PDB file of C-alpha atoms and ligand atoms in Angstrom:
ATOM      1  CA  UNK A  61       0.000   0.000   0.000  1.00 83.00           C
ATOM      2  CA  UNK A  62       1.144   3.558  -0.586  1.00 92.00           C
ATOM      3  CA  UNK A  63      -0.745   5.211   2.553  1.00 97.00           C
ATOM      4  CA  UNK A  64      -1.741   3.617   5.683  1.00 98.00           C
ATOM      5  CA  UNK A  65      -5.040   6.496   5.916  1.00 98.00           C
ATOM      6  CA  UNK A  66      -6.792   8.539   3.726  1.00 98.00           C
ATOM      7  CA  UNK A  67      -8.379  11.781   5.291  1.00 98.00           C
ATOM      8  CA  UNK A  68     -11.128  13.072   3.200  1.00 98.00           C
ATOM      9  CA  UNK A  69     -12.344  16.496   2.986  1.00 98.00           C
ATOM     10  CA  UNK A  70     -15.947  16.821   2.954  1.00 97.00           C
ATOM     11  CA  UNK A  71     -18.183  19.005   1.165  1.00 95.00           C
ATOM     12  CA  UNK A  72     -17.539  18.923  -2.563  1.00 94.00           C
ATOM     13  CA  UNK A  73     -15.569  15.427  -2.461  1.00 97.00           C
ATOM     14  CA  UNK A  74     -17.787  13.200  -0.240  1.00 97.00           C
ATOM     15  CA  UNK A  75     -21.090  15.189  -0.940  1.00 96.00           C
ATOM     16  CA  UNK A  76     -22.361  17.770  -2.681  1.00 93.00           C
ATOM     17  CA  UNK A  77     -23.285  20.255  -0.389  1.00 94.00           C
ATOM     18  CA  UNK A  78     -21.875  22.905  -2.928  1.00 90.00           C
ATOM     19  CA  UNK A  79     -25.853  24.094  -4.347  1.00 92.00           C
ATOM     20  CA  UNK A  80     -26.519  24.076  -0.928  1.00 96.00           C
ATOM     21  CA  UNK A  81     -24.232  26.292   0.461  1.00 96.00           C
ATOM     22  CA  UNK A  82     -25.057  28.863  -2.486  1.00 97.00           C
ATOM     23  CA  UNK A  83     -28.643  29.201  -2.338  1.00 97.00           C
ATOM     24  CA  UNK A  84     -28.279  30.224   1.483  1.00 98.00           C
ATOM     25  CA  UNK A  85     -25.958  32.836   1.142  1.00 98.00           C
ATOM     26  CA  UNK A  86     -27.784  33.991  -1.795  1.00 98.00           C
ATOM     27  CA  UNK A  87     -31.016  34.602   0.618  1.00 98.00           C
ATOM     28  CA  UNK A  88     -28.839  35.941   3.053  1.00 98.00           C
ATOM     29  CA  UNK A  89     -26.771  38.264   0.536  1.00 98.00           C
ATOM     30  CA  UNK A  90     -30.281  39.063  -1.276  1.00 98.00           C
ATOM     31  CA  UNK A  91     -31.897  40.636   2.126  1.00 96.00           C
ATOM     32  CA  UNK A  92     -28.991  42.735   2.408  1.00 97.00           C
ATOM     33  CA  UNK A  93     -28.404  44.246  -1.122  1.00 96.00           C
ATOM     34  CA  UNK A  94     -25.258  42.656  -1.448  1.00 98.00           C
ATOM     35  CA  UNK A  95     -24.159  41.140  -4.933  1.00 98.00           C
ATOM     36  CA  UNK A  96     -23.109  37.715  -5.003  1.00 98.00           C
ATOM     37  CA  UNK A  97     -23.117  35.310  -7.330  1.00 97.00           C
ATOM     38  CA  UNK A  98     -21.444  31.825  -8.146  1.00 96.00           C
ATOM     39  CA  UNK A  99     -17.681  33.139  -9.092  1.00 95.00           C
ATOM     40  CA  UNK A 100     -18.052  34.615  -5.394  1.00 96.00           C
ATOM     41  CA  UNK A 101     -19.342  31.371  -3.881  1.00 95.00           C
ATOM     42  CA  UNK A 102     -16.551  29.304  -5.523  1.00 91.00           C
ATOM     43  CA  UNK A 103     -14.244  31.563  -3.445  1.00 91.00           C
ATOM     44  CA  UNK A 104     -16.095  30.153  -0.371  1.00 93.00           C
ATOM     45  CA  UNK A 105     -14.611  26.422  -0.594  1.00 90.00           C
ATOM     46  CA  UNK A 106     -13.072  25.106   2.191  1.00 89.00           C
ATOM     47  CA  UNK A 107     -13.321  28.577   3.690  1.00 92.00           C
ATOM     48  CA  UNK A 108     -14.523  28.720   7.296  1.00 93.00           C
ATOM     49  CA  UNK A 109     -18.430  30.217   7.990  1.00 96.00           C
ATOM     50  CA  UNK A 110     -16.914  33.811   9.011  1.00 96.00           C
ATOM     51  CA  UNK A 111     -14.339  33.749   6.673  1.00 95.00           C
ATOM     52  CA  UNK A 112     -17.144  33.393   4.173  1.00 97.00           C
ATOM     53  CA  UNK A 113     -18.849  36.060   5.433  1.00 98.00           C
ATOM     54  CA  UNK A 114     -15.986  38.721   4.901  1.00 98.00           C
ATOM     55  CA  UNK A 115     -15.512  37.646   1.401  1.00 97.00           C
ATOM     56  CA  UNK A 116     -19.384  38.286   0.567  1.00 98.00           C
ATOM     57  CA  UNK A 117     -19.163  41.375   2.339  1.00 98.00           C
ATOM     58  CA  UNK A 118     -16.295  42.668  -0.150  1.00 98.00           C
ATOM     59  CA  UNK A 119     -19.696  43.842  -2.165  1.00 98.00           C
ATOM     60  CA  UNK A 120     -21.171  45.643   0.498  1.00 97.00           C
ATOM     61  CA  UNK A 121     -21.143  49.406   1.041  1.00 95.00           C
ATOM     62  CA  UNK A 122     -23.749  50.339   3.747  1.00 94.00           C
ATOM     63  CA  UNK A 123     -22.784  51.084   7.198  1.00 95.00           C
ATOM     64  CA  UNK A 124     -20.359  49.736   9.587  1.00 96.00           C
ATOM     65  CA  UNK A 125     -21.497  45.691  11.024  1.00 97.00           C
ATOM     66  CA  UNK A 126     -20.580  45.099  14.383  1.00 98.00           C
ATOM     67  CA  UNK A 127     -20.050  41.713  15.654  1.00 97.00           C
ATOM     68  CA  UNK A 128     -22.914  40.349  16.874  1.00 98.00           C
ATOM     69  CA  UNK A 129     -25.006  41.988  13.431  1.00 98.00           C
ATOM     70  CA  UNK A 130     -22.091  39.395  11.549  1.00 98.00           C
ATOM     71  CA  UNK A 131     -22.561  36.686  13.728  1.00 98.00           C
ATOM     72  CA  UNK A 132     -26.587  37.101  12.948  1.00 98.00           C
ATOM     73  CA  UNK A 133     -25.887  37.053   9.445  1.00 98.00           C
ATOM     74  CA  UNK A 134     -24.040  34.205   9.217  1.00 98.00           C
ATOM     75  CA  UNK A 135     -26.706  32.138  11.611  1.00 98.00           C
ATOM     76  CA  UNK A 136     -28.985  33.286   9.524  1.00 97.00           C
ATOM     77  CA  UNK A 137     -27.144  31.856   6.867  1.00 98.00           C
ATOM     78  CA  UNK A 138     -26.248  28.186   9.187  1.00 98.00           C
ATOM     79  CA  UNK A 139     -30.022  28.213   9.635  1.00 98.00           C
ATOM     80  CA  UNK A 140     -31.423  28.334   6.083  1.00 98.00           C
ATOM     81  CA  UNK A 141     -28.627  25.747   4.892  1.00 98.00           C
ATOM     82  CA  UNK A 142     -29.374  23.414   7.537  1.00 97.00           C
ATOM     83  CA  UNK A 143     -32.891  23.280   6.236  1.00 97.00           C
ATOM     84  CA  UNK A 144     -31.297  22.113   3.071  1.00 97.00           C
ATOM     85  CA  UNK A 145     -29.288  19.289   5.117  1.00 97.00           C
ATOM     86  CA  UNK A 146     -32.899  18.146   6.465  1.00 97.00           C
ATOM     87  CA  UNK A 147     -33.382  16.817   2.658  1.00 95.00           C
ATOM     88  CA  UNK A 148     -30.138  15.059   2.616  1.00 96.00           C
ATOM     89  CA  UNK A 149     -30.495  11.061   2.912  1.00 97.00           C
ATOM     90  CA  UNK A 150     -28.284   8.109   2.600  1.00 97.00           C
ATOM     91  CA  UNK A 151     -29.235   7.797  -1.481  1.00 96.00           C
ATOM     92  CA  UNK A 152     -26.992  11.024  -2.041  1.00 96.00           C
ATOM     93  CA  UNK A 153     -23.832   9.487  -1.617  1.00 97.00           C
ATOM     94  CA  UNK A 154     -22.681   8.392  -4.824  1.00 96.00           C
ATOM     95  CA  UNK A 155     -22.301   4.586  -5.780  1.00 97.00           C
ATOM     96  CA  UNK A 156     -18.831   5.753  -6.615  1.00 97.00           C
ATOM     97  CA  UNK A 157     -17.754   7.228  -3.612  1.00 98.00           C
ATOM     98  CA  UNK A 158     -19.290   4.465  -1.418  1.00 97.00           C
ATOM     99  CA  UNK A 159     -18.017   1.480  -3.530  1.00 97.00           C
ATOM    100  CA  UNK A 160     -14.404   3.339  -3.233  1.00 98.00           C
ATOM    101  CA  UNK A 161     -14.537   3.998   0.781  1.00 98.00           C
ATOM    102  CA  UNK A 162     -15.608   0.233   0.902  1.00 98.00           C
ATOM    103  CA  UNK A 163     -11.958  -0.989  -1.405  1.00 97.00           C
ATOM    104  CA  UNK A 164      -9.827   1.320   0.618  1.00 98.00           C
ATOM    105  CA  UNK A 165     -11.496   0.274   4.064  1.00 98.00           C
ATOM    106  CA  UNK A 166     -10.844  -3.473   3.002  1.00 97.00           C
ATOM    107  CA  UNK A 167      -7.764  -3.344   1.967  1.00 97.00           C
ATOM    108  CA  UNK A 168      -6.438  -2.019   5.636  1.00 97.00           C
ATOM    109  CA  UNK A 169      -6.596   1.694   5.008  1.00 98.00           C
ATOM    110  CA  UNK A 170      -7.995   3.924   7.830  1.00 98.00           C
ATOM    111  CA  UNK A 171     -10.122   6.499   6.537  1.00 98.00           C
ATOM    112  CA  UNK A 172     -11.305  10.294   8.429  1.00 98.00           C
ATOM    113  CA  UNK A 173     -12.738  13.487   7.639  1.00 98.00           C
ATOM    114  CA  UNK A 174     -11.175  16.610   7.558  1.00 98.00           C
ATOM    115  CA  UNK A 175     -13.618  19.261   6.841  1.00 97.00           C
ATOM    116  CA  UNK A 176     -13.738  23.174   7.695  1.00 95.00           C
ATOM    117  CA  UNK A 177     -17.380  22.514   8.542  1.00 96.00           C
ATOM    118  CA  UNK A 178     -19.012  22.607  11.393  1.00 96.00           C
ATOM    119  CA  UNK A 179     -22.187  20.932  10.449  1.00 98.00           C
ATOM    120  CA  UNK A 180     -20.185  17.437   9.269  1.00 98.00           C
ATOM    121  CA  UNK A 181     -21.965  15.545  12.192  1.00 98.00           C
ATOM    122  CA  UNK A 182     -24.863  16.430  11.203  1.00 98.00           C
ATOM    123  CA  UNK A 183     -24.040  15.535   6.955  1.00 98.00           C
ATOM    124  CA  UNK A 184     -22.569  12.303   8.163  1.00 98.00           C
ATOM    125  CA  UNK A 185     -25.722  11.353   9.813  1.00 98.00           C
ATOM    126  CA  UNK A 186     -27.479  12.524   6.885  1.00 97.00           C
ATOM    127  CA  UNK A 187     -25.660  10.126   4.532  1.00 98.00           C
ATOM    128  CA  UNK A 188     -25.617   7.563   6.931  1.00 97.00           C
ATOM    129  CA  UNK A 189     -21.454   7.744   7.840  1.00 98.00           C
ATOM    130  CA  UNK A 190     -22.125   8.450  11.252  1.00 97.00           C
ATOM    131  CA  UNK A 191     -20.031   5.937  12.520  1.00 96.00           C
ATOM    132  CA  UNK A 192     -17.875   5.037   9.529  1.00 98.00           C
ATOM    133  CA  UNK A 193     -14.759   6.999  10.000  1.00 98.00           C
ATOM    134  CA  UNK A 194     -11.948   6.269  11.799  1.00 98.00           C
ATOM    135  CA  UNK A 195     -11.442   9.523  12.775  1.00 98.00           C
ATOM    136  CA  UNK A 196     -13.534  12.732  12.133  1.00 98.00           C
ATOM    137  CA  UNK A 197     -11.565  16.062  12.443  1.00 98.00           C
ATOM    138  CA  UNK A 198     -14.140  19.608  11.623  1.00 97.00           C
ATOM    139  CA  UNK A 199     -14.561  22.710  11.877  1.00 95.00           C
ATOM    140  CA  UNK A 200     -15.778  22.173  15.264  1.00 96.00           C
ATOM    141  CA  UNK A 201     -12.499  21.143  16.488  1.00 95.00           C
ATOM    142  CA  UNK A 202     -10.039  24.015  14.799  1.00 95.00           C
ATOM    143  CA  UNK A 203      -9.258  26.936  15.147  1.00 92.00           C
ATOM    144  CA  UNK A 204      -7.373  28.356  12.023  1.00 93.00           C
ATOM    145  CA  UNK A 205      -9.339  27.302   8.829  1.00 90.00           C
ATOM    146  CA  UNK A 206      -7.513  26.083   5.151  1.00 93.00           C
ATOM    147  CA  UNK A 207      -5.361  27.123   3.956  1.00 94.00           C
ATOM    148  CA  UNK A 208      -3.677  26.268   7.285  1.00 96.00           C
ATOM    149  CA  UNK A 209      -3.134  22.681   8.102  1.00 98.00           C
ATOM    150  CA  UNK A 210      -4.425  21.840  11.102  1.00 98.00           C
ATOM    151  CA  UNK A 211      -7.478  20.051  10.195  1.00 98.00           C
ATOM    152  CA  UNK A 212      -6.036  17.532   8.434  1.00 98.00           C
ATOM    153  CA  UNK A 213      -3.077  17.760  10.731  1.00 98.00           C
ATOM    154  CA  UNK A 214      -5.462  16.786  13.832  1.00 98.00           C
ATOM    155  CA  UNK A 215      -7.111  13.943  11.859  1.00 98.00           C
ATOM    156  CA  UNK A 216      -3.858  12.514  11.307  1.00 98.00           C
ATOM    157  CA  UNK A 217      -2.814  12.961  15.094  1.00 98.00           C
ATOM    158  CA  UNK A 218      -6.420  11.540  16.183  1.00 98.00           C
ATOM    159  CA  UNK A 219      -5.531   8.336  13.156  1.00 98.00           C
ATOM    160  CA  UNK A 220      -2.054   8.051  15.321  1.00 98.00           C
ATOM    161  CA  UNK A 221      -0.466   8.581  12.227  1.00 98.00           C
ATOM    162  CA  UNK A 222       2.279  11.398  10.742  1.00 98.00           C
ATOM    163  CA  UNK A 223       1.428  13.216   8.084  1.00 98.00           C
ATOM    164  CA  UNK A 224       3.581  11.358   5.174  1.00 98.00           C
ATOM    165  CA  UNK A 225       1.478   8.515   6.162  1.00 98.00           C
ATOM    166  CA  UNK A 226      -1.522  10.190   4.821  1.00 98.00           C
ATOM    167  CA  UNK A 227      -2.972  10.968   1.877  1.00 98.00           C
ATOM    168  CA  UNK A 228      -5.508  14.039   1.384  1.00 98.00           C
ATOM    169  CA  UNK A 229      -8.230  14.027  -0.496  1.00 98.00           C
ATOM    170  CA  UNK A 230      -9.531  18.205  -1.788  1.00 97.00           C
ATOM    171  CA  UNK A 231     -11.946  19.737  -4.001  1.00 95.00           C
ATOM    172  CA  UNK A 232     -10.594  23.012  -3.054  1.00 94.00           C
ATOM    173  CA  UNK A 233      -7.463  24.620  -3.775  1.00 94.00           C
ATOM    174  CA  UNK A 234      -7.389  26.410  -0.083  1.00 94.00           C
ATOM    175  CA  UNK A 235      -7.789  22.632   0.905  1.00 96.00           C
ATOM    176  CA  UNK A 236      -5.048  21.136  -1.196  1.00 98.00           C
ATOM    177  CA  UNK A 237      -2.399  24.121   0.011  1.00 97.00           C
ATOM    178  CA  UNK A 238      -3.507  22.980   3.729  1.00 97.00           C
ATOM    179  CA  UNK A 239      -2.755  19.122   2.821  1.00 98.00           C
ATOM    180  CA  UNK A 240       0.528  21.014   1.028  1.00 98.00           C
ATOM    181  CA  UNK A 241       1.303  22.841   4.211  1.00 98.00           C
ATOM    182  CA  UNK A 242       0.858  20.135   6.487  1.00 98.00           C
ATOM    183  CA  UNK A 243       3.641  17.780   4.842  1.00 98.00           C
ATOM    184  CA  UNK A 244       0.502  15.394   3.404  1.00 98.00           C
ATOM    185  CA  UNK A 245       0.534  14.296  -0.225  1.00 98.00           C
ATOM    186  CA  UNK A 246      -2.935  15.857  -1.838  1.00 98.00           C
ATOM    187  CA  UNK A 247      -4.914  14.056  -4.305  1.00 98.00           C
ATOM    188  CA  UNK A 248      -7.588  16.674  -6.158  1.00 98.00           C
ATOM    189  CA  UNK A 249     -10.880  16.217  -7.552  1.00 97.00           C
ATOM    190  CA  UNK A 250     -13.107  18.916  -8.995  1.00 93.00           C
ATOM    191  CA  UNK A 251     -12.208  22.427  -9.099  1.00 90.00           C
ATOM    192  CA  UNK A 252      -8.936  21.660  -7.789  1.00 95.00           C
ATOM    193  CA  UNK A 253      -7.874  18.982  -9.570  1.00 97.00           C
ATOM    194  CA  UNK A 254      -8.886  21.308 -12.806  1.00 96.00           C
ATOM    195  CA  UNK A 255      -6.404  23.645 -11.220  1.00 96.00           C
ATOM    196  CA  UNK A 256      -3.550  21.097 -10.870  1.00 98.00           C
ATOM    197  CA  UNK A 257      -3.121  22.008  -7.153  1.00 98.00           C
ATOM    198  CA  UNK A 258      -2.627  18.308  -6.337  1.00 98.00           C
ATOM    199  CA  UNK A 259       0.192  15.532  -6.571  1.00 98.00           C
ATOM    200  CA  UNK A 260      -2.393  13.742  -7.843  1.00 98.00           C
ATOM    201  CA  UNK A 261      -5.464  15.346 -10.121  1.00 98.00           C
ATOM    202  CA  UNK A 262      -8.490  12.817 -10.628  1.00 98.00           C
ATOM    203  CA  UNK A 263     -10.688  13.014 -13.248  1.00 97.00           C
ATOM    204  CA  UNK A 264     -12.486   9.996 -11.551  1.00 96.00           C
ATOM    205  CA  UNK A 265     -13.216   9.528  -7.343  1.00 97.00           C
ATOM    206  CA  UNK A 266     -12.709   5.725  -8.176  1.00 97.00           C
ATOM    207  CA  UNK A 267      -8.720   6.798  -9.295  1.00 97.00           C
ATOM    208  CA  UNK A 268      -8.069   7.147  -5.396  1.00 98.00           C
ATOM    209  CA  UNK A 269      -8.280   3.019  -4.968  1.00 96.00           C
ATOM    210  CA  UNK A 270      -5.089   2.679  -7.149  1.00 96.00           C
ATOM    211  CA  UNK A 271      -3.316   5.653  -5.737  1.00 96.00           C
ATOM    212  CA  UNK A 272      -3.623   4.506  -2.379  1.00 96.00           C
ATOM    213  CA  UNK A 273      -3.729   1.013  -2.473  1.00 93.00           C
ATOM    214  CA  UNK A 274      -1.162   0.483  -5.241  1.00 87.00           C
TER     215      UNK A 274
HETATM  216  P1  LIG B 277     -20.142  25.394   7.951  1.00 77.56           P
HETATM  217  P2  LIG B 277     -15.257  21.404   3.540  1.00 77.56           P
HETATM  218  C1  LIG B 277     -16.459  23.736   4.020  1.00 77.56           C
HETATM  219  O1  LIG B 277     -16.463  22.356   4.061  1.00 77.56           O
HETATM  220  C2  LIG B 277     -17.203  24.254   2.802  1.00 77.56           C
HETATM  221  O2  LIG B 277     -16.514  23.932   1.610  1.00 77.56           O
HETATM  222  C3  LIG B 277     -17.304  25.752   2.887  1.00 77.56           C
HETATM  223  O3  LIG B 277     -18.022  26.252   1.777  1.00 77.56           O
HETATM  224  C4  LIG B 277     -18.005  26.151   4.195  1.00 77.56           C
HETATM  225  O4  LIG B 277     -18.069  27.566   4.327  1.00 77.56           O
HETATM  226  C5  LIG B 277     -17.212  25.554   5.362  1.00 77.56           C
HETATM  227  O5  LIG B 277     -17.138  24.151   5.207  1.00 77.56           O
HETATM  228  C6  LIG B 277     -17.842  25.859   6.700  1.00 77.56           C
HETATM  229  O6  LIG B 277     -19.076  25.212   6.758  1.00 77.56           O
HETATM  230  O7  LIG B 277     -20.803  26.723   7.751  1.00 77.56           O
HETATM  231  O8  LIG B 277     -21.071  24.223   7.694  1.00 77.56           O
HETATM  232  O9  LIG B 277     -19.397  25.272   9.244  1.00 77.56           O
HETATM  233  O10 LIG B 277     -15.191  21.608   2.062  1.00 77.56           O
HETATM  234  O11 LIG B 277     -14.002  21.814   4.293  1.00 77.56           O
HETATM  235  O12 LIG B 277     -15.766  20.030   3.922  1.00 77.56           O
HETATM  236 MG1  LIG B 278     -14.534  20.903   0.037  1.00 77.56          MG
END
């Protein structure tokens, strides 16, 4: 094998929260005659919720926010997605993906999560993962977002595992310079892989079983 663990970012590699994400900030951006639109959102991958929330507000010119009026915003925001989650069952996790977590499982890989989100319980549960991970490192257990490492740097710790050990799995190029950063080799799907930010840039999910099992 060429790993002993693969730690998998979530949104935009295990689901597709992406549409999600986007129509809630949209509401949020709409009630506050901000413009925003999809070149914006794609700015907000991997990006932590109030990191997203200064990008957006880039586009607006009204008064001064305080605090709390930005932490409103973005529950506002957290509220409306997580309406969207509600929908979110078992059947939207690709054949694909699950036939591929199954290989690299059986072949004596461990396999986590590290995602900027705070809302992965709750998406794991939702696509019935709840207890399938070895390890499950989130937003709710950081406290600098990707680009830095330590995300994936704490799912390899909580794995027992240094970071060479590991290969990451982005969909985001802030995610693939925090695998980068964190001394992990980065394998890329989507946007990122398009961007050639990986050591490795699929063009299929299914690619990862011989990258990682050999
Ligand atoms: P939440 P990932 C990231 O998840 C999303 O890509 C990003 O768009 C979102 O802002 C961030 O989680 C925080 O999410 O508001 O649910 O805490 O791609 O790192 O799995
Ligand atoms: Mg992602």
């Amino acid at each position: 094998m060429n790993y002993k663990a693969v730690i998998f970012d979530l949104d935009g590699v295990i689901c597709t929260t992406d549409e999600y994400h986007y129509q809630a900030w949209k509401k949020m951006a709409d009630g506050m005659n901000i413009y925003f639109d999809r070149t914006i959102n794609n700015r907000l991958r991997g990006v932590s919720r109030m990191e997203s929330l200064e990008i957006i507000l880039e586009q607006y010119h009204g008064p001064a926010l305080s605090e709390e009026r930005k932490v409103e915003l973005a529950t506002q925001k957290n509220d409306l997605y997580r309406e969207s989650l509600h929908q979110m069952s078992p059947a939207d996790l690709s054949e694909e993906v699950k036939t591929t977590l199954d290989a690299l499982r059986a072949a004596g890989l461990k396999l986590a999560i590290g995602s900027s989100s705070k809302n992965t319980p709750f998406i794991l549960g939702q696509l019935g993962l709840g207890n399938y991970f070895d390890a499950v490192s989130d937003g709710n257990n950081i406290t600098r977002s990707k680009p830095d490492p330590e995300v994936f740097l704490k799912a390899a710790e909580m794995l027992g595992l240094a970071p060479s050990d590991c290969l990451v799995v982005e969909d985001a190029i802030s995610g693939a310079q925090a695998g980068h950063a964190g001394g992990f080799e980065v394998a890329c799907v989507g946007d990122a892989s398009q961007a050639g930010a990986g050591n490795y840039n699929l063009s299929a999910f299914g690619e990862l079983k011989q990258i990682a099992i050999g």
